[in-house]
């Protein structure tokens, strides 16, 4: 597949966080090939018409050259599941898509690393750095010159004033 084409997506996880991501991606006209989740996802209408895979290794049937992954595992306190799954798939040469909702305001002078997710109504100001695989949740504000580490999850409507630095 040519690198200039937009690749279809596989969503890891089938809970609330994944459903918000699929909603964003469908609104953007992105092709979602499957949702990977061991649980029943039929009660979430946003997944209607999308193939349901139940095992993490089902992803391996897709070539890393032909798809991008989106990690839809939400914030689970004291759990490393999101990072563990990412590392597993990265070790198999898969790449993660960066997802930015159309209603998010991201300065062209901000830096958003691969795999980050910026939800509806979020604001990321000039000079801000958003680390790989971090989530800036709905309505959150990341002011100027903040540096958000990798795998951070900024809560909905949280405000980080200028020059806040978080760790990975």
CSV table of C-alpha atoms in Angstrom, one decimal:
chain,number,residue,atom,x,y,z
A,1,UNK,CA,0.0,0.0,0.0
A,2,UNK,CA,1.3,3.4,-0.8
A,3,UNK,CA,2.4,5.6,2.1
A,4,UNK,CA,0.5,8.5,0.6
A,5,UNK,CA,-2.8,6.7,1.1
A,6,UNK,CA,-4.7,6.9,4.4
A,7,UNK,CA,-4.6,3.5,5.9
A,8,UNK,CA,-7.6,1.7,7.5
A,9,UNK,CA,-7.7,1.4,11.2
A,10,UNK,CA,-8.0,-1.3,13.9
A,11,UNK,CA,-9.3,-0.2,17.3
A,12,UNK,CA,-7.9,-1.9,20.4
A,13,UNK,CA,-10.6,-1.9,23.1
A,14,UNK,CA,-14.3,-1.8,23.0
A,15,UNK,CA,-15.4,0.3,26.0
A,16,UNK,CA,-16.3,3.9,26.4
A,17,UNK,CA,-13.0,5.4,25.4
A,18,UNK,CA,-12.9,3.3,22.2
A,19,UNK,CA,-16.5,4.3,21.4
A,20,UNK,CA,-15.6,8.0,21.5
A,21,UNK,CA,-12.6,7.4,19.2
A,22,UNK,CA,-14.7,5.5,16.7
A,23,UNK,CA,-17.3,8.3,16.8
A,24,UNK,CA,-14.5,10.9,16.0
A,25,UNK,CA,-13.0,8.6,13.3
A,26,UNK,CA,-16.4,7.9,11.6
A,27,UNK,CA,-17.2,11.6,11.5
A,28,UNK,CA,-13.8,12.1,9.7
A,29,UNK,CA,-14.7,9.4,7.2
A,30,UNK,CA,-12.0,7.1,8.3
A,31,UNK,CA,-12.3,3.4,7.6
A,32,UNK,CA,-12.4,1.3,10.7
A,33,UNK,CA,-11.9,-2.4,9.8
A,34,UNK,CA,-12.4,-3.9,13.3
A,35,UNK,CA,-12.7,-3.4,17.0
A,36,UNK,CA,-10.6,-5.8,19.0
A,37,UNK,CA,-12.1,-6.6,22.4
A,38,UNK,CA,-12.8,-9.8,24.4
A,39,UNK,CA,-16.1,-8.4,25.7
A,40,UNK,CA,-19.5,-8.1,24.0
A,41,UNK,CA,-19.6,-4.7,22.2
A,42,UNK,CA,-23.0,-5.1,20.6
A,43,UNK,CA,-24.7,-2.7,23.1
A,44,UNK,CA,-22.6,0.3,21.7
A,45,UNK,CA,-24.3,1.5,18.6
A,46,UNK,CA,-21.2,3.4,17.4
A,47,UNK,CA,-19.6,0.0,16.6
A,48,UNK,CA,-22.5,-1.1,14.5
A,49,UNK,CA,-21.3,-2.6,11.1
A,50,UNK,CA,-17.7,-2.9,12.3
A,51,UNK,CA,-16.1,-6.3,12.5
A,52,UNK,CA,-15.6,-7.6,16.1
A,53,UNK,CA,-12.4,-9.5,16.9
A,54,UNK,CA,-12.1,-11.0,20.3
A,55,UNK,CA,-8.3,-11.8,20.8
A,56,UNK,CA,-5.4,-9.4,20.8
A,57,UNK,CA,-3.5,-11.7,18.5
A,58,UNK,CA,-6.3,-11.4,15.9
A,59,UNK,CA,-4.6,-8.1,14.9
A,60,UNK,CA,-1.6,-10.2,13.7
A,61,UNK,CA,-3.7,-11.4,10.7
A,62,UNK,CA,-3.4,-7.8,9.3
A,63,UNK,CA,0.0,-6.7,7.8
A,64,UNK,CA,1.6,-3.8,9.7
A,65,UNK,CA,2.1,-2.2,6.3
A,66,UNK,CA,-1.6,-2.1,5.6
A,67,UNK,CA,-3.2,-0.8,8.8
A,68,UNK,CA,-2.8,1.6,11.6
A,69,UNK,CA,-3.8,0.9,15.2
A,70,UNK,CA,-5.8,3.1,17.6
A,71,UNK,CA,-5.5,2.3,21.3
A,72,UNK,CA,-9.0,2.7,22.7
A,73,UNK,CA,-8.1,1.5,26.2
A,74,UNK,CA,-9.2,4.3,28.5
A,75,UNK,CA,-7.6,5.4,31.8
A,76,UNK,CA,-7.4,2.5,34.2
A,77,UNK,CA,-5.9,3.6,37.5
A,78,UNK,CA,-2.7,1.7,38.4
A,79,UNK,CA,-3.0,-0.4,35.2
A,80,UNK,CA,-0.3,-0.6,32.6
A,81,UNK,CA,-2.6,-2.4,30.1
A,82,UNK,CA,-2.6,0.4,27.5
A,83,UNK,CA,1.2,0.7,27.5
A,84,UNK,CA,1.7,-3.1,27.5
A,85,UNK,CA,-0.6,-3.5,24.5
A,86,UNK,CA,1.1,-0.7,22.7
A,87,UNK,CA,4.6,-2.2,23.3
A,88,UNK,CA,3.4,-5.6,22.1
A,89,UNK,CA,2.1,-4.2,18.8
A,90,UNK,CA,5.1,-1.9,18.3
A,91,UNK,CA,7.3,-4.9,18.8
A,92,UNK,CA,5.4,-6.5,15.8
A,93,UNK,CA,6.1,-3.4,13.7
A,94,UNK,CA,2.6,-1.9,13.9
A,95,UNK,CA,2.2,1.9,14.1
A,96,UNK,CA,-0.4,3.9,15.9
A,97,UNK,CA,-2.6,6.7,14.4
A,98,UNK,CA,-2.8,10.1,15.9
A,99,UNK,CA,-6.5,11.1,16.4
A,100,UNK,CA,-7.5,14.7,16.7
A,101,UNK,CA,-11.2,15.6,16.8
A,102,UNK,CA,-12.4,18.2,14.3
A,103,UNK,CA,-13.7,20.4,17.1
A,104,UNK,CA,-10.3,20.4,18.9
A,105,UNK,CA,-8.2,23.5,18.6
A,106,UNK,CA,-4.6,22.6,18.1
A,107,UNK,CA,-2.1,25.4,17.4
A,108,UNK,CA,0.1,24.9,14.4
A,109,UNK,CA,2.9,25.8,16.8
A,110,UNK,CA,2.2,22.9,19.1
A,111,UNK,CA,3.8,19.5,18.7
A,112,UNK,CA,1.6,16.4,18.9
A,113,UNK,CA,3.5,13.1,18.8
A,114,UNK,CA,2.4,9.9,17.2
A,115,UNK,CA,-0.5,8.0,18.8
A,116,UNK,CA,-1.7,10.9,20.8
A,117,UNK,CA,-5.5,11.5,21.0
A,118,UNK,CA,-7.1,14.9,21.3
A,119,UNK,CA,-10.8,14.8,21.9
A,120,UNK,CA,-13.7,17.2,21.1
A,121,UNK,CA,-13.4,20.7,22.4
A,122,UNK,CA,-9.8,20.4,23.7
A,123,UNK,CA,-7.5,23.3,23.2
A,124,UNK,CA,-3.7,22.9,22.7
A,125,UNK,CA,-1.9,26.2,22.6
A,126,UNK,CA,1.3,27.4,20.9
A,127,UNK,CA,4.5,25.9,22.2
A,128,UNK,CA,2.7,22.9,23.9
A,129,UNK,CA,4.2,19.4,23.5
A,130,UNK,CA,1.9,16.4,23.6
A,131,UNK,CA,3.8,13.2,24.1
A,132,UNK,CA,3.2,9.9,22.2
A,133,UNK,CA,0.1,7.9,23.2
A,134,UNK,CA,-1.2,10.6,25.5
A,135,UNK,CA,-4.9,11.5,25.7
A,136,UNK,CA,-6.1,15.1,25.9
A,137,UNK,CA,-9.7,14.4,26.9
A,138,UNK,CA,-12.9,16.4,26.0
A,139,UNK,CA,-12.7,20.1,26.7
A,140,UNK,CA,-9.2,19.9,28.3
A,141,UNK,CA,-7.0,23.0,27.9
A,142,UNK,CA,-3.2,22.7,27.5
A,143,UNK,CA,-1.9,26.2,27.6
A,144,UNK,CA,1.3,27.6,26.1
A,145,UNK,CA,4.6,25.9,26.6
A,146,UNK,CA,3.3,22.9,28.5
A,147,UNK,CA,5.1,19.6,28.0
A,148,UNK,CA,2.9,16.5,28.4
A,149,UNK,CA,4.9,13.3,28.6
A,150,UNK,CA,4.2,10.0,26.9
A,151,UNK,CA,1.1,7.9,28.0
A,152,UNK,CA,-0.5,10.8,30.0
A,153,UNK,CA,-4.2,11.1,30.3
A,154,UNK,CA,-5.5,14.6,30.9
A,155,UNK,CA,-9.0,14.5,32.3
A,156,UNK,CA,-12.0,16.1,30.7
A,157,UNK,CA,-12.2,19.8,31.2
A,158,UNK,CA,-8.8,19.9,33.0
A,159,UNK,CA,-6.8,23.1,32.6
A,160,UNK,CA,-3.0,23.0,32.6
A,161,UNK,CA,-1.7,26.6,32.8
A,162,UNK,CA,1.4,27.7,30.9
A,163,UNK,CA,4.7,25.8,31.3
A,164,UNK,CA,3.3,22.8,33.2
A,165,UNK,CA,5.6,19.7,32.7
A,166,UNK,CA,4.5,16.2,33.3
A,167,UNK,CA,6.6,13.1,33.1
A,168,UNK,CA,6.1,10.0,31.0
